[in-house]
mmCIF file of C-alpha atoms in Angstrom:
data_model
loop_
_atom_site.group_PDB
_atom_site.id
_atom_site.type_symbol
_atom_site.label_atom_id
_atom_site.label_comp_id
_atom_site.label_asym_id
_atom_site.label_seq_id
_atom_site.Cartn_x
_atom_site.Cartn_y
_atom_site.Cartn_z
ATOM 1 C CA UNK A 1 -14.604 1.650 -4.844
ATOM 2 C CA UNK A 2 -11.725 4.055 -4.641
ATOM 3 C CA UNK A 3 -10.732 5.424 -1.203
ATOM 4 C CA UNK A 4 -9.191 8.876 -0.927
ATOM 5 C CA UNK A 5 -5.890 8.765 1.012
ATOM 6 C CA UNK A 6 -5.750 11.016 4.047
ATOM 7 C CA UNK A 7 -3.002 13.454 4.900
ATOM 8 C CA UNK A 8 -1.861 11.069 7.700
ATOM 9 C CA UNK A 9 -1.335 8.309 5.209
ATOM 10 C CA UNK A 10 0.532 10.619 2.826
ATOM 11 C CA UNK A 11 2.835 11.609 5.660
ATOM 12 C CA UNK A 12 3.507 7.976 6.562
ATOM 13 C CA UNK A 13 4.324 7.287 2.808
ATOM 14 C CA UNK A 14 6.677 10.297 2.537
ATOM 15 C CA UNK A 15 8.239 9.360 5.933
ATOM 16 C CA UNK A 16 8.880 5.760 4.738
ATOM 17 C CA UNK A 17 10.606 7.052 1.623
ATOM 18 C CA UNK A 18 12.721 9.500 3.672
ATOM 19 C CA UNK A 19 13.646 6.740 6.191
ATOM 20 C CA UNK A 20 12.157 8.705 9.133
ATOM 21 C CA UNK A 21 9.422 6.312 10.400
ATOM 22 C CA UNK A 22 9.570 4.591 13.759
ATOM 23 C CA UNK A 23 9.143 0.849 14.084
ATOM 24 C CA UNK A 24 5.463 1.374 15.080
ATOM 25 C CA UNK A 25 4.664 3.708 12.243
ATOM 26 C CA UNK A 26 6.352 1.408 9.795
ATOM 27 C CA UNK A 27 4.234 -1.548 11.019
ATOM 28 C CA UNK A 28 1.054 0.608 10.557
ATOM 29 C CA UNK A 29 2.061 1.571 6.990
ATOM 30 C CA UNK A 30 2.885 -2.068 6.046
ATOM 31 C CA UNK A 31 -0.637 -3.166 7.109
ATOM 32 C CA UNK A 32 -2.144 -0.354 5.107
ATOM 33 C CA UNK A 33 -0.151 -1.170 1.963
ATOM 34 C CA UNK A 34 -1.362 -4.829 2.113
ATOM 35 C CA UNK A 35 -5.033 -3.551 1.945
ATOM 36 C CA UNK A 36 -4.729 -0.534 -0.427
ATOM 37 C CA UNK A 37 -3.479 -0.803 -4.005
ATOM 38 C CA UNK A 38 -3.681 3.000 -4.248
ATOM 39 C CA UNK A 39 -1.225 3.426 -1.331
ATOM 40 C CA UNK A 40 1.148 0.901 -2.994
ATOM 41 C CA UNK A 41 1.013 2.785 -6.290
ATOM 42 C CA UNK A 42 1.575 6.118 -4.592
ATOM 43 C CA UNK A 43 4.539 4.680 -2.610
ATOM 44 C CA UNK A 44 6.049 3.392 -5.763
ATOM 45 C CA UNK A 45 5.649 6.825 -7.389
ATOM 46 C CA UNK A 46 7.139 8.645 -4.347
ATOM 47 C CA UNK A 47 10.150 6.301 -4.417
ATOM 48 C CA UNK A 48 10.640 7.078 -8.083
ATOM 49 C CA UNK A 49 10.298 10.743 -7.386
ATOM 50 C CA UNK A 50 12.882 10.468 -4.594
ATOM 51 C CA UNK A 51 15.247 8.798 -6.855
ATOM 52 C CA UNK A 52 14.818 11.511 -9.525
ATOM 53 C CA UNK A 53 15.341 14.102 -6.850
ATOM 54 C CA UNK A 54 18.612 12.539 -5.846
ATOM 55 C CA UNK A 55 19.651 12.585 -9.470
ATOM 56 C CA UNK A 56 18.776 16.330 -9.653
ATOM 57 C CA UNK A 57 20.670 17.046 -6.362
ATOM 58 C CA UNK A 58 23.743 15.256 -7.798
ATOM 59 C CA UNK A 59 23.972 17.759 -10.695
ATOM 60 C CA UNK A 60 25.751 21.148 -10.140
ATOM 61 C CA UNK A 61 23.358 23.902 -9.103
ATOM 62 C CA UNK A 62 23.021 27.297 -10.936
ATOM 63 C CA UNK A 63 25.283 30.192 -9.787
ATOM 64 C CA UNK A 64 23.644 32.206 -7.139
ATOM 65 C CA UNK A 65 21.365 29.632 -5.659
ATOM 66 C CA UNK A 66 22.561 27.263 -2.887
ATOM 67 C CA UNK A 67 22.164 23.533 -3.683
ATOM 68 C CA UNK A 68 20.218 22.875 -0.471
ATOM 69 C CA UNK A 69 17.653 25.568 -1.447
ATOM 70 C CA UNK A 70 17.154 24.051 -4.873
ATOM 71 C CA UNK A 71 16.797 20.548 -3.403
ATOM 72 C CA UNK A 72 14.015 21.751 -1.019
ATOM 73 C CA UNK A 73 12.155 23.474 -3.876
ATOM 74 C CA UNK A 74 12.307 20.311 -5.977
ATOM 75 C CA UNK A 75 11.203 18.116 -3.082
ATOM 76 C CA UNK A 76 8.197 20.330 -2.291
ATOM 77 C CA UNK A 77 7.199 20.324 -5.960
ATOM 78 C CA UNK A 78 7.330 16.591 -6.279
ATOM 79 C CA UNK A 79 5.434 16.032 -2.999
ATOM 80 C CA UNK A 80 2.728 18.553 -4.046
ATOM 81 C CA UNK A 81 2.455 17.045 -7.498
ATOM 82 C CA UNK A 82 1.907 13.564 -5.956
ATOM 83 C CA UNK A 83 -0.760 14.718 -3.620
ATOM 84 C CA UNK A 84 -2.568 16.751 -6.309
ATOM 85 C CA UNK A 85 -2.542 13.717 -8.580
ATOM 86 C CA UNK A 86 -4.028 11.458 -5.914
ATOM 87 C CA UNK A 87 -6.821 14.048 -5.299
ATOM 88 C CA UNK A 88 -7.458 14.935 -8.882
ATOM 89 C CA UNK A 89 -8.134 11.344 -9.818
ATOM 90 C CA UNK A 90 -11.232 11.456 -7.623
ATOM 91 C CA UNK A 91 -12.779 14.876 -8.725
ATOM 92 C CA UNK A 92 -15.909 13.064 -9.869
ATOM 93 C CA UNK A 93 -16.823 11.628 -6.390
ATOM 94 C CA UNK A 94 -18.861 14.683 -5.286
ATOM 95 C CA UNK A 95 -20.703 14.820 -8.663
ATOM 96 C CA UNK A 96 -21.565 11.114 -8.262
ATOM 97 C CA UNK A 97 -23.060 11.694 -4.851
ATOM 98 C CA UNK A 98 -25.156 14.612 -5.991
ATOM 99 C CA UNK A 99 -26.478 12.779 -9.019
ATOM 100 C CA UNK A 100 -27.405 9.771 -6.824
ATOM 101 C CA UNK A 101 -29.422 11.991 -4.419
ATOM 102 C CA UNK A 102 -31.113 13.747 -7.300
ATOM 103 C CA UNK A 103 -32.208 10.435 -8.878
ATOM 104 C CA UNK A 104 -33.696 9.244 -5.591
ATOM 105 C CA UNK A 105 -35.682 12.448 -5.190
ATOM 106 C CA UNK A 106 -37.098 12.240 -8.740
ATOM 107 C CA UNK A 107 -38.128 8.599 -8.302
ATOM 108 C CA UNK A 108 -39.848 9.389 -4.956
ATOM 109 C CA UNK A 109 -41.839 12.279 -6.495
ATOM 110 C CA UNK A 110 -42.937 10.077 -9.459
ATOM 111 C CA UNK A 111 -44.223 7.298 -7.064
ATOM 112 C CA UNK A 112 -46.176 9.840 -4.959
ATOM 113 C CA UNK A 113 -47.760 11.399 -8.031
ATOM 114 C CA UNK A 114 -49.046 8.063 -9.545
ATOM 115 C CA UNK A 115 -50.231 6.904 -6.083
ATOM 116 C CA UNK A 116 -52.453 10.012 -5.700
ATOM 117 C CA UNK A 117 -53.677 9.816 -9.355
ATOM 118 C CA UNK A 118 -54.824 6.171 -8.761
ATOM 119 C CA UNK A 119 -56.682 7.063 -5.599
ATOM 120 C CA UNK A 120 -58.689 9.906 -7.312
ATOM 121 C CA UNK A 121 -59.537 7.740 -10.380
ATOM 122 C CA UNK A 122 -57.718 10.068 -12.735
ATOM 123 C CA UNK A 123 -55.552 8.987 -15.668
ATOM 124 C CA UNK A 124 -53.742 11.428 -17.863
ATOM 125 C CA UNK A 125 -53.414 10.544 -21.559
ATOM 126 C CA UNK A 126 -51.397 13.138 -23.465
ATOM 127 C CA UNK A 127 -52.879 16.616 -22.646
ATOM 128 C CA UNK A 128 -56.438 15.223 -22.050
ATOM 129 C CA UNK A 129 -57.494 14.501 -18.456
ATOM 130 C CA UNK A 130 -60.227 11.717 -18.213
ATOM 131 C CA UNK A 131 -62.068 10.783 -15.061
ATOM 132 C CA UNK A 132 -62.677 7.032 -14.547
ATOM 133 C CA UNK A 133 -65.657 6.153 -12.348
ATOM 134 C CA UNK A 134 -64.627 4.018 -9.380
ATOM 135 C CA UNK A 135 -67.566 1.632 -10.160
ATOM 136 C CA UNK A 136 -66.110 0.952 -13.550
ATOM 137 C CA UNK A 137 -62.945 -0.324 -12.037
ATOM 138 C CA UNK A 138 -64.708 -3.195 -10.377
ATOM 139 C CA UNK A 139 -66.575 -4.394 -13.502
ATOM 140 C CA UNK A 140 -65.093 -7.529 -15.122
ATOM 141 C CA UNK A 141 -64.750 -7.296 -18.968
ATOM 142 C CA UNK A 142 -66.922 -9.425 -21.134
ATOM 143 C CA UNK A 143 -65.234 -12.665 -22.078
ATOM 144 C CA UNK A 144 -66.509 -12.368 -25.683
ATOM 145 C CA UNK A 145 -64.735 -9.029 -26.097
ATOM 146 C CA UNK A 146 -61.328 -10.502 -25.169
ATOM 147 C CA UNK A 147 -59.320 -11.208 -28.340
ATOM 148 C CA UNK A 148 -57.760 -14.676 -28.595
ATOM 149 C CA UNK A 149 -54.157 -14.786 -27.908
ATOM 150 C CA UNK A 150 -51.902 -15.587 -30.865
ATOM 151 C CA UNK A 151 -49.692 -18.562 -30.167
ATOM 152 C CA UNK A 152 -46.178 -18.368 -31.647
ATOM 153 C CA UNK A 153 -45.314 -20.820 -34.460
ATOM 154 C CA UNK A 154 -43.206 -23.767 -33.386
ATOM 155 C CA UNK A 155 -39.548 -23.393 -34.253
ATOM 156 C CA UNK A 156 -38.246 -25.169 -37.456
ATOM 157 C CA UNK A 157 -35.577 -27.747 -37.154
ATOM 158 C CA UNK A 158 -33.011 -25.326 -38.601
ATOM 159 C CA UNK A 159 -33.884 -22.699 -35.986
ATOM 160 C CA UNK A 160 -33.498 -25.372 -33.242
ATOM 161 C CA UNK A 161 -29.987 -26.261 -34.567
ATOM 162 C CA UNK A 162 -28.992 -22.607 -34.789
ATOM 163 C CA UNK A 163 -29.760 -22.067 -31.018
ATOM 164 C CA UNK A 164 -26.522 -22.500 -29.124
ATOM 165 C CA UNK A 165 -26.106 -22.366 -25.372
ATOM 166 C CA UNK A 166 -24.524 -19.155 -24.114
ATOM 167 C CA UNK A 167 -20.824 -19.551 -23.098
ATOM 168 C CA UNK A 168 -20.196 -19.833 -19.427
ATOM 169 C CA UNK A 169 -18.830 -16.670 -17.824
ATOM 170 C CA UNK A 170 -15.066 -16.632 -17.502
ATOM 171 C CA UNK A 171 -13.829 -17.048 -13.976
ATOM 172 C CA UNK A 172 -12.647 -13.909 -12.153
ATOM 173 C CA UNK A 173 -8.872 -13.485 -12.121
ATOM 174 C CA UNK A 174 -7.138 -14.449 -8.931
ATOM 175 C CA UNK A 175 -6.224 -11.487 -6.642
ATOM 176 C CA UNK A 176 -2.723 -10.036 -7.277
ATOM 177 C CA UNK A 177 -0.041 -10.782 -4.675
ATOM 178 C CA UNK A 178 0.459 -7.867 -2.307
ATOM 179 C CA UNK A 179 3.636 -5.985 -2.356
ATOM 180 C CA UNK A 180 5.960 -6.753 0.624
ATOM 181 C CA UNK A 181 7.923 -4.008 2.323
ATOM 182 C CA UNK A 182 11.165 -5.004 3.971
ATOM 183 C CA UNK A 183 13.483 -2.893 6.188
ATOM 184 C CA UNK A 184 16.902 -4.577 6.308
ATOM 185 C CA UNK A 185 17.405 -3.603 9.921
ATOM 186 C CA UNK A 186 14.483 -5.946 10.824
ATOM 187 C CA UNK A 187 15.948 -9.021 9.149
ATOM 188 C CA UNK A 188 17.578 -10.524 12.228
ATOM 189 C CA UNK A 189 18.683 -14.171 11.721
ATOM 190 C CA UNK A 190 15.957 -16.539 12.931
ATOM 191 C CA UNK A 191 13.848 -13.466 13.786
ATOM 192 C CA UNK A 192 10.093 -13.110 13.359
ATOM 193 C CA UNK A 193 10.377 -10.751 10.331
ATOM 194 C CA UNK A 194 12.515 -13.351 8.491
ATOM 195 C CA UNK A 195 10.015 -16.205 9.123
ATOM 196 C CA UNK A 196 7.175 -13.959 7.931
ATOM 197 C CA UNK A 197 9.085 -13.084 4.764
ATOM 198 C CA UNK A 198 9.619 -16.719 4.011
ATOM 199 C CA UNK A 199 5.895 -17.484 4.296
ATOM 200 C CA UNK A 200 5.042 -14.504 2.134
ATOM 201 C CA UNK A 201 7.252 -15.396 -0.910
ATOM 202 C CA UNK A 202 7.396 -19.201 -0.854
ATOM 203 C CA UNK A 203 4.314 -19.587 -3.018
ATOM 204 C CA UNK A 204 5.498 -17.043 -5.634
ATOM 205 C CA UNK A 205 7.306 -18.140 -8.775
ATOM 206 C CA UNK A 206 9.053 -15.022 -10.030
ATOM 207 C CA UNK A 207 10.073 -12.067 -7.883
ATOM 208 C CA UNK A 208 11.138 -8.472 -8.513
ATOM 209 C CA UNK A 209 13.052 -7.072 -5.514
ATOM 210 C CA UNK A 210 13.570 -3.301 -5.673
ATOM 211 C CA UNK A 211 16.312 -2.445 -3.210
ATOM 212 C CA UNK A 212 17.357 1.043 -2.103
ATOM 213 C CA UNK A 213 20.988 1.341 -1.039
ATOM 214 C CA UNK A 214 23.419 4.118 0.088
ATOM 215 C CA UNK A 215 26.360 2.975 -2.083
ATOM 216 C CA UNK A 216 25.938 1.134 -5.365
ATOM 217 C CA UNK A 217 29.379 -0.366 -5.819
ATOM 218 C CA UNK A 218 29.629 -1.504 -2.144
ATOM 219 C CA UNK A 219 26.046 -2.919 -2.316
ATOM 220 C CA UNK A 220 26.843 -5.001 -5.453
ATOM 221 C CA UNK A 221 30.098 -6.325 -3.866
ATOM 222 C CA UNK A 222 28.156 -7.335 -0.677
ATOM 223 C CA UNK A 223 25.605 -9.092 -2.812
ATOM 224 C CA UNK A 224 28.338 -10.957 -4.631
ATOM 225 C CA UNK A 225 29.705 -12.238 -1.254
ATOM 226 C CA UNK A 226 26.285 -13.266 -0.071
ATOM 227 C CA UNK A 227 25.658 -15.274 -3.284
ATOM 228 C CA UNK A 228 29.033 -16.856 -2.934
ATOM 229 C CA UNK A 229 28.053 -18.053 0.541
ATOM 230 C CA UNK A 230 24.981 -19.685 -1.053
ATOM 231 C CA UNK A 231 27.308 -21.385 -3.622
ATOM 232 C CA UNK A 232 26.107 -19.108 -6.451
ATOM 233 C CA UNK A 233 28.784 -17.511 -8.686
ATOM 234 C CA UNK A 234 27.721 -13.967 -9.469
ATOM 235 C CA UNK A 235 29.005 -13.032 -12.959
ATOM 236 C CA UNK A 236 28.897 -9.619 -14.555
ATOM 237 C CA UNK A 237 28.663 -8.753 -18.249
ATOM 238 C CA UNK A 238 31.179 -6.255 -19.680
ATOM 239 C CA UNK A 239 28.885 -3.255 -19.403
ATOM 240 C CA UNK A 240 28.264 -3.915 -15.696
ATOM 241 C CA UNK A 241 31.986 -4.423 -14.944
ATOM 242 C CA UNK A 242 32.763 -1.138 -16.701
ATOM 243 C CA UNK A 243 30.040 0.687 -14.713
ATOM 244 C CA UNK A 244 31.260 -0.751 -11.337
ATOM 245 C CA UNK A 245 34.747 0.678 -12.029
ATOM 246 C CA UNK A 246 33.340 4.195 -12.182
ATOM 247 C CA UNK A 247 34.733 6.172 -9.171
ATOM 248 C CA UNK A 248 32.520 9.276 -9.561
ATOM 249 C CA UNK A 249 29.909 9.109 -6.784
ATOM 250 C CA UNK A 250 27.512 11.402 -8.660
ATOM 251 C CA UNK A 251 27.555 9.096 -11.699
ATOM 252 C CA UNK A 252 27.132 5.992 -9.515
ATOM 253 C CA UNK A 253 24.151 7.470 -7.828
ATOM 254 C CA UNK A 254 22.281 7.647 -11.106
ATOM 255 C CA UNK A 255 22.810 4.027 -12.142
ATOM 256 C CA UNK A 256 20.448 1.046 -11.533
ATOM 257 C CA UNK A 257 22.111 -2.367 -11.491
ATOM 258 C CA UNK A 258 20.061 -5.494 -12.265
ATOM 259 C CA UNK A 259 20.869 -9.039 -10.975
ATOM 260 C CA UNK A 260 19.141 -12.116 -12.407
ATOM 261 C CA UNK A 261 19.095 -15.525 -10.591
ATOM 262 C CA UNK A 262 16.894 -18.578 -10.820
ATOM 263 C CA UNK A 263 16.366 -21.930 -9.056
ATOM 264 C CA UNK A 264 16.267 -20.162 -5.704
ATOM 265 C CA UNK A 265 14.184 -21.352 -2.825
ATOM 266 C CA UNK A 266 12.216 -18.948 -0.538
ATOM 267 C CA UNK A 267 14.326 -19.702 2.499
ATOM 268 C CA UNK A 268 17.519 -19.415 0.484
ATOM 269 C CA UNK A 269 16.572 -15.958 -0.786
ATOM 270 C CA UNK A 270 15.736 -14.710 2.666
ATOM 271 C CA UNK A 271 19.127 -15.940 3.958
ATOM 272 C CA UNK A 272 20.792 -13.931 1.199
ATOM 273 C CA UNK A 273 18.828 -10.807 2.335
ATOM 274 C CA UNK A 274 19.867 -11.527 5.944
ATOM 275 C CA UNK A 275 23.500 -11.742 4.917
ATOM 276 C CA UNK A 276 23.542 -8.372 3.120
ATOM 277 C CA UNK A 277 21.664 -6.650 5.984
ATOM 278 C CA UNK A 278 24.396 -7.353 8.533
ATOM 279 C CA UNK A 279 27.551 -5.037 8.886
ATOM 280 C CA UNK A 280 30.779 -6.265 7.324
ATOM 281 C CA UNK A 281 33.082 -7.388 10.218
ATOM 282 C CA UNK A 282 35.737 -8.906 7.946
ATOM 283 C CA UNK A 283 38.012 -5.823 8.214
ATOM 284 C CA UNK A 284 40.889 -5.655 10.649
ATOM 285 C CA UNK A 285 40.061 -2.135 12.047
ATOM 286 C CA UNK A 286 36.276 -1.840 12.453
ATOM 287 C CA UNK A 287 33.096 -3.071 10.973
ATOM 288 C CA UNK A 288 31.434 -1.385 7.995
ATOM 289 C CA UNK A 289 27.663 -0.759 8.172
ATOM 290 C CA UNK A 290 25.467 -2.436 5.563
ATOM 291 C CA UNK A 291 24.692 -0.129 2.616
ATOM 292 C CA UNK A 292 21.231 -1.723 2.308
ATOM 293 C CA UNK A 293 18.275 0.427 3.485
ATOM 294 C CA UNK A 294 14.834 -1.125 2.439
ATOM 295 C CA UNK A 295 13.167 -3.132 -0.372
ATOM 296 C CA UNK A 296 9.862 -3.637 -2.110
ATOM 297 C CA UNK A 297 9.141 -7.249 -3.217
ATOM 298 C CA UNK A 298 6.462 -7.954 -5.814
ATOM 299 C CA UNK A 299 5.515 -10.806 -8.287
ATOM 300 C CA UNK A 300 6.524 -10.828 -11.951
ATOM 301 C CA UNK A 301 4.138 -13.181 -13.797
ATOM 302 C CA UNK A 302 5.194 -12.657 -17.356
ATOM 303 C CA UNK A 303 8.115 -14.373 -19.080
ATOM 304 C CA UNK A 304 8.339 -11.485 -21.475
ATOM 305 C CA UNK A 305 9.391 -9.154 -18.777
ATOM 306 C CA UNK A 306 12.099 -11.514 -17.595
ATOM 307 C CA UNK A 307 13.365 -11.855 -21.152
ATOM 308 C CA UNK A 308 13.458 -8.085 -21.551
ATOM 309 C CA UNK A 309 15.596 -7.796 -18.475
ATOM 310 C CA UNK A 310 18.109 -10.167 -19.856
ATOM 311 C CA UNK A 311 17.856 -8.806 -23.374
ATOM 312 C CA UNK A 312 17.097 -12.151 -24.960
ATOM 313 C CA UNK A 313 14.139 -13.782 -26.674
ATOM 314 C CA UNK A 314 11.357 -15.132 -24.426
ATOM 315 C CA UNK A 315 11.527 -18.399 -26.201
ATOM 316 C CA UNK A 316 14.969 -19.023 -24.633
ATOM 317 C CA UNK A 317 13.543 -18.844 -21.169
ATOM 318 C CA UNK A 318 10.524 -20.932 -22.041
ATOM 319 C CA UNK A 319 12.679 -23.755 -23.481
ATOM 320 C CA UNK A 320 14.787 -23.694 -20.311
ATOM 321 C CA UNK A 321 11.565 -23.969 -18.196
ATOM 322 C CA UNK A 322 10.544 -27.044 -20.093
ATOM 323 C CA UNK A 323 13.847 -28.747 -19.404
ATOM 324 C CA UNK A 324 14.213 -30.995 -16.365
ATOM 325 C CA UNK A 325 18.059 -31.625 -16.482
ATOM 326 C CA UNK A 326 19.711 -30.959 -13.179
ATOM 327 C CA UNK A 327 23.070 -29.241 -13.077
ATOM 328 C CA UNK A 328 25.972 -31.701 -12.428
ATOM 329 C CA UNK A 329 27.778 -29.004 -10.322
ATOM 330 C CA UNK A 330 26.854 -27.892 -6.764
ATOM 331 C CA UNK A 331 27.522 -24.287 -7.850
ATOM 332 C CA UNK A 332 25.036 -22.203 -9.719
ATOM 333 C CA UNK A 333 25.372 -18.932 -11.591
ATOM 334 C CA UNK A 334 23.615 -15.546 -11.521
ATOM 335 C CA UNK A 335 24.276 -12.436 -13.650
ATOM 336 C CA UNK A 336 24.866 -8.765 -13.014
ATOM 337 C CA UNK A 337 23.499 -6.855 -15.956
ATOM 338 C CA UNK A 338 24.508 -3.537 -17.381
ATOM 339 C CA UNK A 339 22.622 -0.583 -15.999
ATOM 340 C CA UNK A 340 21.130 0.313 -19.506
ATOM 341 C CA UNK A 341 17.736 -1.425 -19.898
ATOM 342 C CA UNK A 342 16.652 -2.438 -23.329
ATOM 343 C CA UNK A 343 20.240 -2.923 -24.541
ATOM 344 C CA UNK A 344 20.945 -6.003 -26.641
ATOM 345 C CA UNK A 345 22.400 -8.889 -24.654
ATOM 346 C CA UNK A 346 26.140 -9.345 -24.630
ATOM 347 C CA UNK A 347 27.826 -12.689 -25.592
ATOM 348 C CA UNK A 348 28.386 -13.415 -21.942
ATOM 349 C CA UNK A 349 24.659 -13.010 -21.136
ATOM 350 C CA UNK A 350 23.635 -15.195 -24.017
ATOM 351 C CA UNK A 351 26.034 -17.928 -22.981
ATOM 352 C CA UNK A 352 24.663 -17.699 -19.452
ATOM 353 C CA UNK A 353 21.157 -18.173 -20.685
ATOM 354 C CA UNK A 354 22.099 -21.129 -22.836
ATOM 355 C CA UNK A 355 23.811 -23.078 -20.019
ATOM 356 C CA UNK A 356 21.105 -22.555 -17.430
ATOM 357 C CA UNK A 357 19.625 -25.774 -16.028
ATOM 358 C CA UNK A 358 15.924 -26.309 -16.093
ATOM 359 C CA UNK A 359 13.703 -24.856 -13.407
ATOM 360 C CA UNK A 360 13.329 -27.156 -10.464
ATOM 361 C CA UNK A 361 10.250 -27.694 -8.370
ATOM 362 C CA UNK A 362 9.463 -25.268 -5.571
ATOM 363 C CA UNK A 363 12.040 -22.762 -6.778
ATOM 364 C CA UNK A 364 11.729 -19.184 -8.203
ATOM 365 C CA UNK A 365 13.330 -16.754 -10.503
ATOM 366 C CA UNK A 366 14.427 -13.356 -9.032
ATOM 367 C CA UNK A 367 15.325 -10.026 -10.532
ATOM 368 C CA UNK A 368 17.079 -7.748 -8.028
ATOM 369 C CA UNK A 369 17.179 -3.949 -8.786
ATOM 370 C CA UNK A 370 19.865 -2.096 -6.782
ATOM 371 C CA UNK A 371 19.797 1.685 -6.822
ATOM 372 C CA UNK A 372 20.692 4.688 -4.645
#
């Protein structure tokens, strides 16, 4: 049964997207998202709307209208459209309640009518009303007047063979893994949030981690350093390298970078997230705050989707899954992909797919989406 989201829930979702929730409000929202698929879907939509809004705000405004004023108009329109869509999808709920009450009233009137007709000994047949004496009701019919019941003919051998047992009902699909919300400020090393995150993802096989950052090039560079600490060499195809060299901040804000890695353990993945959540203290003057803001983690269960991310045939990933050869090197490889989904894989990406080792036990594949 669908549940209409209240205004308080909508305010929590919009506050989460804007980064204005307190720690207590964020904890309340995370518990709600674990129970409500509607809230998760609306949150995903609001984050996409926020990203599109940032793309609009990065473009030059028309003459005569301040940029801040246009941004406020677009933000109000996106928020109003999201709320109207969540409400419009449930326009039929009042009609369903009215029709249910009407059905109950009609049924009650019908039962009352037939009960009174039976007590008065009256039976209506068509438009003719006949009175049945009460004494006649108690008379037993003559046995001679009862026609003999016709017994059905026994089935022929061919009919018995044609009868097949009905197939057993298919089992219900297992419940989908809930979406996990992560605020990078909560990922303190050896903290409670990190331990809970390990428990939440260790039984999953393939992950999609949608990460919102404040600076795309800096975020990718921090991710490269974190992978290097885990002995994973983060490569980049030519399209990704060219995009990362772009110095225009407005163009960078409109790009989405994808990173593919496999044979990662749950604890190892959480350590990488911890590493990128800390400020950079390697500089000689002062530390640089982490550009990572928050993330949504969900399960990808289809090899076709992973193959589409890499731009290769799904059979290449399946054949690698069937392999059991371990890499002879302690170092592994991951790949930064060009920010143009659906593009044919480059030679570097195809070589990377060909030399991947087989998937090891208790490991997972991860697709990381980095965007402003």
